[in-house]
Each structure stands twice: as C-alpha cells, then as structure tokens.
mmCIF file with all atom_site columns, C-alpha atoms in Angstrom:
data_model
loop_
_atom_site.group_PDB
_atom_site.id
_atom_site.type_symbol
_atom_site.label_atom_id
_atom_site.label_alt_id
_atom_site.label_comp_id
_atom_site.label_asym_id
_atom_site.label_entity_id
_atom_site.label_seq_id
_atom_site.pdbx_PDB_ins_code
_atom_site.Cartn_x
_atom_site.Cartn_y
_atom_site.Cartn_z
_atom_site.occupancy
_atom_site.B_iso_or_equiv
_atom_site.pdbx_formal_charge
_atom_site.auth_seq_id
_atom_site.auth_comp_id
_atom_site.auth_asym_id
_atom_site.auth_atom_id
_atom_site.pdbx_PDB_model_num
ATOM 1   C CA . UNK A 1 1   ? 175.671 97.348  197.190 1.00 47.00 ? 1   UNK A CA 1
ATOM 2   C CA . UNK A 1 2   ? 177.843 99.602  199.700 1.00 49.00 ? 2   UNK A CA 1
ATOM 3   C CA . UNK A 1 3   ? 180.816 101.158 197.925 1.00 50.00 ? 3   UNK A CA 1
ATOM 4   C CA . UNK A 1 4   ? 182.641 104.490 197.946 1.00 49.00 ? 4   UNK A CA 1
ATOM 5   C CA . UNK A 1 5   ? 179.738 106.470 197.588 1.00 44.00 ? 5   UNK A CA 1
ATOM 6   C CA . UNK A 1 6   ? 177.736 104.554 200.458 1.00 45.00 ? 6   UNK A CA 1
ATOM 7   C CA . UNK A 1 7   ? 181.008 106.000 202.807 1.00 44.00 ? 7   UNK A CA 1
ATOM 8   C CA . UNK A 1 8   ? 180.817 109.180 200.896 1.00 43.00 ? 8   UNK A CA 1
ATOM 9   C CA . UNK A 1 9   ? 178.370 110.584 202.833 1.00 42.00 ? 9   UNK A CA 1
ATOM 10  C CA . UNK A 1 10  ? 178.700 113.909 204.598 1.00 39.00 ? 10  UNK A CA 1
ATOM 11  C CA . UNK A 1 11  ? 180.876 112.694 207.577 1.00 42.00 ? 11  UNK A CA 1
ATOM 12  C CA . UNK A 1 12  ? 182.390 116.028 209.043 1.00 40.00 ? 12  UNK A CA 1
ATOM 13  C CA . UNK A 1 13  ? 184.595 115.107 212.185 1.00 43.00 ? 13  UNK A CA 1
ATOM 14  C CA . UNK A 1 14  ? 184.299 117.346 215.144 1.00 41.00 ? 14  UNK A CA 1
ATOM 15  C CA . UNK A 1 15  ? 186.528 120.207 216.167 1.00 40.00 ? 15  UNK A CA 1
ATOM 16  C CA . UNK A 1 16  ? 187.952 118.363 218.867 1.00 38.00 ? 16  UNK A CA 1
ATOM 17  C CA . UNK A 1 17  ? 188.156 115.274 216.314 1.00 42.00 ? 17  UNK A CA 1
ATOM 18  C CA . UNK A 1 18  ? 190.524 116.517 214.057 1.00 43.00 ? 18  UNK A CA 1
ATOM 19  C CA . UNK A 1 19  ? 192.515 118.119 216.929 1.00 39.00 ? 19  UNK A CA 1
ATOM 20  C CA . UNK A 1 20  ? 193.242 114.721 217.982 1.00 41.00 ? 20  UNK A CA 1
ATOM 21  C CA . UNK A 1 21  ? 194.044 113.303 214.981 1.00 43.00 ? 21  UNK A CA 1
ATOM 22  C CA . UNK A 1 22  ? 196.516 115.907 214.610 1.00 44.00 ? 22  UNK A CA 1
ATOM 23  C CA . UNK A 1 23  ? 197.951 115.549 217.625 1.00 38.00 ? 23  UNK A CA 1
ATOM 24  C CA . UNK A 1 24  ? 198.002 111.518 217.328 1.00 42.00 ? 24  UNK A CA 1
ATOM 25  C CA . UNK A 1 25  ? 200.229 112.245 214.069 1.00 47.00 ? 25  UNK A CA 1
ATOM 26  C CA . UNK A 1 26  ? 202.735 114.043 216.628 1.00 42.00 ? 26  UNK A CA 1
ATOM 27  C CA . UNK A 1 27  ? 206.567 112.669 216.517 1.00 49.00 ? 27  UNK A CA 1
ATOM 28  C CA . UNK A 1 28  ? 207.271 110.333 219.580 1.00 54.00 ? 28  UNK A CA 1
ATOM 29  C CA . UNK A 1 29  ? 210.998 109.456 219.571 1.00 60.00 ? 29  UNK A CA 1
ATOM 30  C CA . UNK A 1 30  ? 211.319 110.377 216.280 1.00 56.00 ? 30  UNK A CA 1
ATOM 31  C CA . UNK A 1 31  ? 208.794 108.280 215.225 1.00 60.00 ? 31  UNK A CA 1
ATOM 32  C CA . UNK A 1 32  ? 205.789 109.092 213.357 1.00 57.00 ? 32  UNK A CA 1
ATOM 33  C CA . UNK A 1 33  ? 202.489 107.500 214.944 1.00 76.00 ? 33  UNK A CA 1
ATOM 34  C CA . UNK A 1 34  ? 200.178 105.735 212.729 1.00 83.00 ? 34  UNK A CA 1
ATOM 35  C CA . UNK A 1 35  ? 197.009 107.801 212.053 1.00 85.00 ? 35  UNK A CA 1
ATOM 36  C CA . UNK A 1 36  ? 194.541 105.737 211.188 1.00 85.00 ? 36  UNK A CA 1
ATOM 37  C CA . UNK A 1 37  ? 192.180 108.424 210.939 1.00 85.00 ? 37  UNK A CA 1
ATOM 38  C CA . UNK A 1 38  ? 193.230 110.375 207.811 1.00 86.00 ? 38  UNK A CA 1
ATOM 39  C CA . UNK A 1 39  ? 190.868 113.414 208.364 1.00 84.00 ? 39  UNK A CA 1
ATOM 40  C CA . UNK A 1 40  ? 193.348 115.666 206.592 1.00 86.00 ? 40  UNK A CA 1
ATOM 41  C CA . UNK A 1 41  ? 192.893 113.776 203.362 1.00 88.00 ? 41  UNK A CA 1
ATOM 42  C CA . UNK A 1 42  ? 189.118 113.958 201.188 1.00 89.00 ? 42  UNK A CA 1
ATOM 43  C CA . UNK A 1 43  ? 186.724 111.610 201.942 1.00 85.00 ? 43  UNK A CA 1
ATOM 44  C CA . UNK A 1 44  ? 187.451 109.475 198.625 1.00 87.00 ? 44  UNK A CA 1
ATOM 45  C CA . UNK A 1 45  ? 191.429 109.437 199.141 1.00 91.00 ? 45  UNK A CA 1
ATOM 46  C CA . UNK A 1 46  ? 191.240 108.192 203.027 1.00 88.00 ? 46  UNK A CA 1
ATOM 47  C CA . UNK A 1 47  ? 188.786 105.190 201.725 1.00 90.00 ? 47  UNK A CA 1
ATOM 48  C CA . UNK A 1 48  ? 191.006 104.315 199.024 1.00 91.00 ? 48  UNK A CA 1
ATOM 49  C CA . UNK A 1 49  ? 193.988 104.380 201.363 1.00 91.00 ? 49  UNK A CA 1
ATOM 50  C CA . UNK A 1 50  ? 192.070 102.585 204.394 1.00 91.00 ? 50  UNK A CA 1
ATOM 51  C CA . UNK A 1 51  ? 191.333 100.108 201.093 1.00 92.00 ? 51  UNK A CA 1
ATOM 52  C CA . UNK A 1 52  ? 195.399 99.842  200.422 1.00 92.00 ? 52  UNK A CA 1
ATOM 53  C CA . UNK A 1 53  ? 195.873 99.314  203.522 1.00 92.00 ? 53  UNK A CA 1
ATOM 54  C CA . UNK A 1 54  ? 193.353 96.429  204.585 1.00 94.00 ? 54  UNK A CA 1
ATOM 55  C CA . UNK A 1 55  ? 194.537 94.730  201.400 1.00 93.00 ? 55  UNK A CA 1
ATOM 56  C CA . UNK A 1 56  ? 197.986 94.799  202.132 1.00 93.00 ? 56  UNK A CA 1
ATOM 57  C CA . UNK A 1 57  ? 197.602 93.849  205.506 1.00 94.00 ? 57  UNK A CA 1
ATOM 58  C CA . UNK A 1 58  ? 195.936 90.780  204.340 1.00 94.00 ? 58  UNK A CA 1
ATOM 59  C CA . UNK A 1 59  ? 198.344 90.025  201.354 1.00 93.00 ? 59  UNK A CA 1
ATOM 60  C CA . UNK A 1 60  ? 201.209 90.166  203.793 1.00 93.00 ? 60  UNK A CA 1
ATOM 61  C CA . UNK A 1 61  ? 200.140 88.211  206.632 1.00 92.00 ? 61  UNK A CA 1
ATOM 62  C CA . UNK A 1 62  ? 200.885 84.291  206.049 1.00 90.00 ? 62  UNK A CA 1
ATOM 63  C CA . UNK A 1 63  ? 197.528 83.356  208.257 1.00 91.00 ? 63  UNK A CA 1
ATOM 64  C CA . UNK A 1 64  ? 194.014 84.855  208.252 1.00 93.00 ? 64  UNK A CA 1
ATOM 65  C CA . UNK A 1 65  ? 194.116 88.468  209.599 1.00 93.00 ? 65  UNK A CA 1
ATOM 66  C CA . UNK A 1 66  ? 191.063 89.485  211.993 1.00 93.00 ? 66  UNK A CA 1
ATOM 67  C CA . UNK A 1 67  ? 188.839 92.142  211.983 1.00 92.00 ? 67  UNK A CA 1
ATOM 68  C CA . UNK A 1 68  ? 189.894 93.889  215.279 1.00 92.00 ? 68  UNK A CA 1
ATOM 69  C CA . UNK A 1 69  ? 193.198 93.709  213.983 1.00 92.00 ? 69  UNK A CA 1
ATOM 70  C CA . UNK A 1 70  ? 191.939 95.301  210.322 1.00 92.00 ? 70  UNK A CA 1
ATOM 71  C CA . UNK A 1 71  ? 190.176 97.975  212.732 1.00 91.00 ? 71  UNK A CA 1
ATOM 72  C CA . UNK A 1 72  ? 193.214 99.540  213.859 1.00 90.00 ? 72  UNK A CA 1
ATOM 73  C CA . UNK A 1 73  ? 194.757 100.360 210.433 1.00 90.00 ? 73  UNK A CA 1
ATOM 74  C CA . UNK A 1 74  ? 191.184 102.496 209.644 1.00 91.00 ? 74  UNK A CA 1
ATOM 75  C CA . UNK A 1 75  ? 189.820 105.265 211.129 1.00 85.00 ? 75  UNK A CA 1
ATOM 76  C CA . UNK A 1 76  ? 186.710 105.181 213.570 1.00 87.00 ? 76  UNK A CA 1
ATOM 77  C CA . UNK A 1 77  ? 184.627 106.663 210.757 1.00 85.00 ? 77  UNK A CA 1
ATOM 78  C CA . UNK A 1 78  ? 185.053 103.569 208.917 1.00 89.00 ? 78  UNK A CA 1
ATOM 79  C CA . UNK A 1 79  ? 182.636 101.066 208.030 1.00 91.00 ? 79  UNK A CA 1
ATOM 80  C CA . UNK A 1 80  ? 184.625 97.814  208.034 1.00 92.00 ? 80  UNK A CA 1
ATOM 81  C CA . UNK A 1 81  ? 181.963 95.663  206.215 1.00 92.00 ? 81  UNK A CA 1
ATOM 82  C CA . UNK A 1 82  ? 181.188 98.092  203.657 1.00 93.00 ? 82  UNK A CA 1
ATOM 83  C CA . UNK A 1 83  ? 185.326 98.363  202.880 1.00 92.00 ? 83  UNK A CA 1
ATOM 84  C CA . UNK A 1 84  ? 184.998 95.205  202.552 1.00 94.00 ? 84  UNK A CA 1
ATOM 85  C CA . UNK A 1 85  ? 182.875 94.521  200.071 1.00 94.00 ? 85  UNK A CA 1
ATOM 86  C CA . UNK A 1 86  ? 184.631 97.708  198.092 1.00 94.00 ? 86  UNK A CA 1
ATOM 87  C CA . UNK A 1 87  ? 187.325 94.925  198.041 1.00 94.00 ? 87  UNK A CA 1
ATOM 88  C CA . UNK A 1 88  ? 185.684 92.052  196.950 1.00 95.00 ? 88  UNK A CA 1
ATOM 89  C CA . UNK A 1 89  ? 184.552 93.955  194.081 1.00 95.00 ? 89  UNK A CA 1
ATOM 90  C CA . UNK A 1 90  ? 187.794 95.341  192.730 1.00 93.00 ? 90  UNK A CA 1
ATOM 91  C CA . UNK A 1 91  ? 188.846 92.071  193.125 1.00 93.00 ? 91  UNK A CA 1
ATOM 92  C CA . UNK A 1 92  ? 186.087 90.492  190.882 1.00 93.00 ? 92  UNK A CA 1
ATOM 93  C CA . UNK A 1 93  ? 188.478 90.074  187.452 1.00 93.00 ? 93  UNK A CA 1
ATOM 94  C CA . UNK A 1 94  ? 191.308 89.322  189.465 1.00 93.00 ? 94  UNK A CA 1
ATOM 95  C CA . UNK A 1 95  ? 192.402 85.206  190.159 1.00 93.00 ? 95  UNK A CA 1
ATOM 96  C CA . UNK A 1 96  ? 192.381 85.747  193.610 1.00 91.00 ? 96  UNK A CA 1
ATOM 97  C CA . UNK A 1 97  ? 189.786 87.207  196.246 1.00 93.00 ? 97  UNK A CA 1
ATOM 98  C CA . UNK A 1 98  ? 189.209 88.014  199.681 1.00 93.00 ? 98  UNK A CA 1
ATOM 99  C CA . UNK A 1 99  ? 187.540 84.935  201.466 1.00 92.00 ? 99  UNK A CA 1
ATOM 100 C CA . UNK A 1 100 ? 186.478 84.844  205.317 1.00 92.00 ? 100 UNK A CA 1
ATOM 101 C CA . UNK A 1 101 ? 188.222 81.619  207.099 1.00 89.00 ? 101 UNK A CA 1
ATOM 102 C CA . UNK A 1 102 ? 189.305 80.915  210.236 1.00 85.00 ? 102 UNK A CA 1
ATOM 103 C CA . UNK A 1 103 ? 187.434 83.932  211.935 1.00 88.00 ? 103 UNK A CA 1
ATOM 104 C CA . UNK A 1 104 ? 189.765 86.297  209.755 1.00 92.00 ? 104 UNK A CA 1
ATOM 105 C CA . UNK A 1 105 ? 190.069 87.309  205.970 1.00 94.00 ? 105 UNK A CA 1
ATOM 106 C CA . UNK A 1 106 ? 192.509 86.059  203.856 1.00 94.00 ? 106 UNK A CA 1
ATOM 107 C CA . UNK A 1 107 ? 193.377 86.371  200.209 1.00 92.00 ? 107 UNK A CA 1
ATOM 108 C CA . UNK A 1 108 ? 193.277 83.000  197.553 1.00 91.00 ? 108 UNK A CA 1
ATOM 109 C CA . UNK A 1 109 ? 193.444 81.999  194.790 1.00 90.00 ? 109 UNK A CA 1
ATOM 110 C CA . UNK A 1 110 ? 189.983 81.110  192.545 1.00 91.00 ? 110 UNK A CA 1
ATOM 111 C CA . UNK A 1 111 ? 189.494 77.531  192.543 1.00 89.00 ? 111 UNK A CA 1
ATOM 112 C CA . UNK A 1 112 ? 189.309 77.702  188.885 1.00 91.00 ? 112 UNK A CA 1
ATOM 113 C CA . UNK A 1 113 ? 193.174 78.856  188.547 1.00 88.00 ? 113 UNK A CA 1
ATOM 114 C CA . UNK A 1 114 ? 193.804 75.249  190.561 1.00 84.00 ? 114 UNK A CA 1
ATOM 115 C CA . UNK A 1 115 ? 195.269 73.390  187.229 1.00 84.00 ? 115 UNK A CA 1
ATOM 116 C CA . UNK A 1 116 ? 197.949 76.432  186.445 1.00 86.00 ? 116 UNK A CA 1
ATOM 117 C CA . UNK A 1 117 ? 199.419 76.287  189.548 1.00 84.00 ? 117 UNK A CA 1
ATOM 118 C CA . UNK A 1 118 ? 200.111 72.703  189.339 1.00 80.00 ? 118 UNK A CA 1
ATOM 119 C CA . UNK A 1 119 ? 201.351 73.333  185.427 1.00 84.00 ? 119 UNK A CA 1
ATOM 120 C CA . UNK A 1 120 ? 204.101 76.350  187.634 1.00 82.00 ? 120 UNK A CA 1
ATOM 121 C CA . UNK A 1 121 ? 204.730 73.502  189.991 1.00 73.00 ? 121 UNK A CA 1
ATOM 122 C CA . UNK A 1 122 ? 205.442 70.296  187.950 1.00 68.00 ? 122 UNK A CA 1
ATOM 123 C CA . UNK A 1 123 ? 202.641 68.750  189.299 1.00 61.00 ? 123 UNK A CA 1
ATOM 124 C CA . UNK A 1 124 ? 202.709 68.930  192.665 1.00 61.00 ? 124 UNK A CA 1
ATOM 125 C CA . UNK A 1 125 ? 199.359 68.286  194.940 1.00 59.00 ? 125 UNK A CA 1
ATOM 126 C CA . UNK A 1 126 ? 198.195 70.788  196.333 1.00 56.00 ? 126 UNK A CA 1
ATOM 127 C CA . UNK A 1 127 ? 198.603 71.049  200.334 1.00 63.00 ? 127 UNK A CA 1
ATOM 128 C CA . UNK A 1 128 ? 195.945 69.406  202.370 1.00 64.00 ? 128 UNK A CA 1
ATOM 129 C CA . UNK A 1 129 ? 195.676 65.505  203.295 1.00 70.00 ? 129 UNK A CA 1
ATOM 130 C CA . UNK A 1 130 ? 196.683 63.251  201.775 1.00 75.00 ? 130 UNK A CA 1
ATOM 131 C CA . UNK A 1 131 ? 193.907 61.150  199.332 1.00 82.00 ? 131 UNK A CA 1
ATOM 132 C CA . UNK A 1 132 ? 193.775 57.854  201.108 1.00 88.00 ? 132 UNK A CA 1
ATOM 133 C CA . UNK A 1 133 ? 192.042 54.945  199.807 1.00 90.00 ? 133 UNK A CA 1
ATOM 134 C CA . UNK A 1 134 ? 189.389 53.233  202.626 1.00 91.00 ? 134 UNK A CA 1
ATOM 135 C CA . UNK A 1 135 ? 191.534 50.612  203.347 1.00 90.00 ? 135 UNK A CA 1
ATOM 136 C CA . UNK A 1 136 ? 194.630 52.804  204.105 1.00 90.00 ? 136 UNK A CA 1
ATOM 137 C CA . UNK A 1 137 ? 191.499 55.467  205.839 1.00 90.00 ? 137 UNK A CA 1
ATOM 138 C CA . UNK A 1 138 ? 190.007 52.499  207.754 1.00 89.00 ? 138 UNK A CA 1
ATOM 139 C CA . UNK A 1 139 ? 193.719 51.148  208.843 1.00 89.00 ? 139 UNK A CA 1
ATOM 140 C CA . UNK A 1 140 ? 195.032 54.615  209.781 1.00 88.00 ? 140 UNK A CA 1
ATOM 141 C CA . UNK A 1 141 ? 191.590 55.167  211.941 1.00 88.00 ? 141 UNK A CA 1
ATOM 142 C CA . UNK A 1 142 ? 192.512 51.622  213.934 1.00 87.00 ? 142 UNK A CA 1
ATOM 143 C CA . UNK A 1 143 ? 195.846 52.788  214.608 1.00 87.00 ? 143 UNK A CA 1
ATOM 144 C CA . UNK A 1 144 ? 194.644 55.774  216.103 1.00 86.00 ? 144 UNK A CA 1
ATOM 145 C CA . UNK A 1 145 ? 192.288 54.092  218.360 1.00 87.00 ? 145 UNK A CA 1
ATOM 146 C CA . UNK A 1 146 ? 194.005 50.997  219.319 1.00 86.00 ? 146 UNK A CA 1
ATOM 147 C CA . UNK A 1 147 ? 197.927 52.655  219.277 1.00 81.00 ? 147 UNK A CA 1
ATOM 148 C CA . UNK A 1 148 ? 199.966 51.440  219.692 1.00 85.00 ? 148 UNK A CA 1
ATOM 149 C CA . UNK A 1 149 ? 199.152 48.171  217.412 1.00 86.00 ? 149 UNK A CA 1
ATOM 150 C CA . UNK A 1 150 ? 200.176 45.362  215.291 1.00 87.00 ? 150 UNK A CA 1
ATOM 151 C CA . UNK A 1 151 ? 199.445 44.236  211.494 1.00 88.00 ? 151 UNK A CA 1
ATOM 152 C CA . UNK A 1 152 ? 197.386 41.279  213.037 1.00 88.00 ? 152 UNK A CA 1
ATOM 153 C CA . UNK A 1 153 ? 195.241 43.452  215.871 1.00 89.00 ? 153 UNK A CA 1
ATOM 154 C CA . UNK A 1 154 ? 194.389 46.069  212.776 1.00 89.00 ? 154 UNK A CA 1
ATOM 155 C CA . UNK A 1 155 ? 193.665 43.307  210.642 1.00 89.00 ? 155 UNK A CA 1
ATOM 156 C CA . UNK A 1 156 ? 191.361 41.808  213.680 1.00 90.00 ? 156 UNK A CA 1
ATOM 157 C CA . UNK A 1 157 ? 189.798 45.481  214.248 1.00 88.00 ? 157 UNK A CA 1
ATOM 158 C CA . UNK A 1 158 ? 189.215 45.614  210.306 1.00 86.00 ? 158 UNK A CA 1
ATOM 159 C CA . UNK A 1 159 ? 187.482 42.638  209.776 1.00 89.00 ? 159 UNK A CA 1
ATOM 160 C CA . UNK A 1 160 ? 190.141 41.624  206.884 1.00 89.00 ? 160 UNK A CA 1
ATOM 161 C CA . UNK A 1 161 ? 193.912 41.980  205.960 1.00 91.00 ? 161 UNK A CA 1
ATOM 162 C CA . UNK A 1 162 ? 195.380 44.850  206.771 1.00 90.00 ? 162 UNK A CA 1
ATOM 163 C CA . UNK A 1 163 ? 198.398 44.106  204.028 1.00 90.00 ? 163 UNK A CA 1
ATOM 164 C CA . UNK A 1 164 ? 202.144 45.506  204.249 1.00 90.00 ? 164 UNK A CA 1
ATOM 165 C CA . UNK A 1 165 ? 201.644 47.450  201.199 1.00 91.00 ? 165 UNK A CA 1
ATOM 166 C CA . UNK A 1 166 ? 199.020 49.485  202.941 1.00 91.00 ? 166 UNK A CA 1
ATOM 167 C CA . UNK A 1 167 ? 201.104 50.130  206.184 1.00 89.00 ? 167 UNK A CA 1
ATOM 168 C CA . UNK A 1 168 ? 203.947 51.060  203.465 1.00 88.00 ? 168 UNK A CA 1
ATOM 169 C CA . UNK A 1 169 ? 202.447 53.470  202.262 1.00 89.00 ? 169 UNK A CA 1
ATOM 170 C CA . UNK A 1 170 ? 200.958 54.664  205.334 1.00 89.00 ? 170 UNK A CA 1
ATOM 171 C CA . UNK A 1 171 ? 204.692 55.031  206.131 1.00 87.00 ? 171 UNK A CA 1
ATOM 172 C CA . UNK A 1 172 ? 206.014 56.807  203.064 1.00 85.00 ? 172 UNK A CA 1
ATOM 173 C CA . UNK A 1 173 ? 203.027 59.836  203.722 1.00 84.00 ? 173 UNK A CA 1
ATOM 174 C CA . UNK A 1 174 ? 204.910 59.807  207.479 1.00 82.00 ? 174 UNK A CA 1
ATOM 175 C CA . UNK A 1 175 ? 201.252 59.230  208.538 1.00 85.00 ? 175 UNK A CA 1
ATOM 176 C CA . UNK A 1 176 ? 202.242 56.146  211.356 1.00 84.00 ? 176 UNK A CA 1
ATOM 177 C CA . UNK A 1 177 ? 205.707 55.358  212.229 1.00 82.00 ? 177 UNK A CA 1
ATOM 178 C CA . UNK A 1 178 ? 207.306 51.572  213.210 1.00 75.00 ? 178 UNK A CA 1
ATOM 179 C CA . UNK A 1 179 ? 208.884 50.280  215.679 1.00 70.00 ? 179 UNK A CA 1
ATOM 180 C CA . UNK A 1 180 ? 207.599 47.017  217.600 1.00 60.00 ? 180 UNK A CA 1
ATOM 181 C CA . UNK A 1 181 ? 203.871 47.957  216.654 1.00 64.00 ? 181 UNK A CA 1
ATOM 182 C CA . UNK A 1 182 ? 202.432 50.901  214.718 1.00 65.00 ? 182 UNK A CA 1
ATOM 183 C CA . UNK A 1 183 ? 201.833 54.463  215.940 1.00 70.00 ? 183 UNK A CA 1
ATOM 184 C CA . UNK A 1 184 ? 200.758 57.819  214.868 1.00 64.00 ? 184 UNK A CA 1
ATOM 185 C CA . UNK A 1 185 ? 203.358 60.236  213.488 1.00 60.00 ? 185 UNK A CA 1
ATOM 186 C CA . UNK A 1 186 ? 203.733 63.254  215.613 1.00 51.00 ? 186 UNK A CA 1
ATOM 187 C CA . UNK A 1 187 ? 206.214 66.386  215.513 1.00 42.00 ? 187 UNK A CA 1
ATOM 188 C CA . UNK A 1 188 ? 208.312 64.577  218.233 1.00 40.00 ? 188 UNK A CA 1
ATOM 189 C CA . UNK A 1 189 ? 210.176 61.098  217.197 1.00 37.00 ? 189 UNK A CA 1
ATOM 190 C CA . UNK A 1 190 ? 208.863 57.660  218.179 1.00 36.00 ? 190 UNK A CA 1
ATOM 191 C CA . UNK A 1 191 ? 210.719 55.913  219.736 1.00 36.00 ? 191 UNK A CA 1
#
C-alpha cells in the first residue's frame, strides 16, 4: 500500500526548481501566491500539508471536487493517487471517508452511521427520491409520457384505476401538479 514512505523517496528538486518555487512565493500586490510546491519544507511535512490541504478542499466544497482541481493545491512532485489513499487510511476509524462520485471526491458519511443521523434529525428521510409504491411509480411514469393527462387516460394507460388518493399523494411529494389534467412538477409554475 502507497503511503508516506512510498512519497518519501529521495526526490531532490533541481537548482532551477527551487528557484522557481521561490520566486512563485514572491508578493504580487501584496499578496502572497500560493506555492503549491513546498520545497522549502522536509519531504514528510509538505505530504502532510499537501494531505491538509486535499482534505480540506474536499470538506469545504458542497459538490464533488475534481482531481485537476486537487492538482493545483499540490506540488508537481506529488503523486495524487498515492495521497489519496494516505487519506483513505487515516480516515479508516473515522464515520466518514473519502468516496469517488460524480468524476470528483467527496467526503460521507459510513452508511452504517445512517440511523444516528436520523435519531439528530427527528426522523427525517434522508435526501434522495421519494419511496413510491408501483402504483404511484407506474402512475407518475404515465404522466410523464402522456402529459399532460387525465385520471381516466392514466387509468386507460395503466390497465386499472388510477385512484385520487394516489394522484394526492403524488401531489403532496410536489411530484405532478393540477390544473385541467396532470403534469410534471418543474422549477417553473404550471400554469
């Protein structure tokens, strides 16, 4: 398994290297550039602190953070997969860990942890879709192909009653809106 000692190797940065690293760190407007580099710090320091970095970059970011984007906060000497999996495996006791979605890393929470969140929130379902039963599924799935539509064409389409209670609570999960037939709910009002 990579880890700290797999980076630890004897990577000595050219002359020329570190000369540009220093003069990347150079005040622009008063501003200190980001040096991603870190060849003024030991080997073991700048992983740790290209570690802290990644990590908080992820923890901050509300939606999956990419890897060209996690390459600019780490120096070129860096081996992104390898800090990776440094991560994963301080993360191992920990109720969270570093998952790959959405073609960028993220941070969650274990599956296992589920039922204490729900204790800390009274309850409440998790995000996601809603559970529908197959008759509310199979009547939401007609709407969408025939909208707009009435009870009586989704009941036709269906094969059997389409009843109001489903297309109440169809309505109460803002999943089709009313008016002379049914339709799906979008972000802009029905009219």
């Amino acid at each position: 398994m990579p880890s700290i000692k797999a980076f630890l190797h004897d990577i000595t940065p050219p002359q020329e290297t570190r000369a540009s690293a220093a003069s990347r760190r150079v005040r622009r407007d008063g501003e200190l550039l980001f040096d991603a580099d870190l060849f003024d710090l030991p080997q073991d320091m700048r992983w740790r602190e290209w570690i802290g970095r990644v990590e908080a970059a992820i923890f901050a970011s509300p939606a999956p953070v990419t890897r060209e984007a996690l390459a600019k906060l780490v120096g070129r000497a860096c081996n992104l997969d390898d800090l990776m999996s440094d991560i994963r495996h301080d993360l191992r006791a920990r109720p969270y860990e570093l998952v790959h979605v959405a073609g960028g890393y993220q941070l969650r929470t274990k599956p296992r942890y589920a039922d204490a969140i729900r204790v800390l929130n009274n309850g409440a379902r998790a995000a996601g879709p809603p559970a529908l039963t197959p008759t509310e599924l199979l009547a939401v799935t007609a709407i969408a192909y025939l909208q707009p539509a009435t009870r009586a064409e989704l009941s036709q389409f269906a094969g059997r009653e389409i009843s109001r209670d489903v297309i109440g609570q169809l309505k109460s999960l803002d999943l089709i809106a009313a008016g002379r037939a049914l339709c799906l709910c979008h972000d802009e009002a029905i009219p």
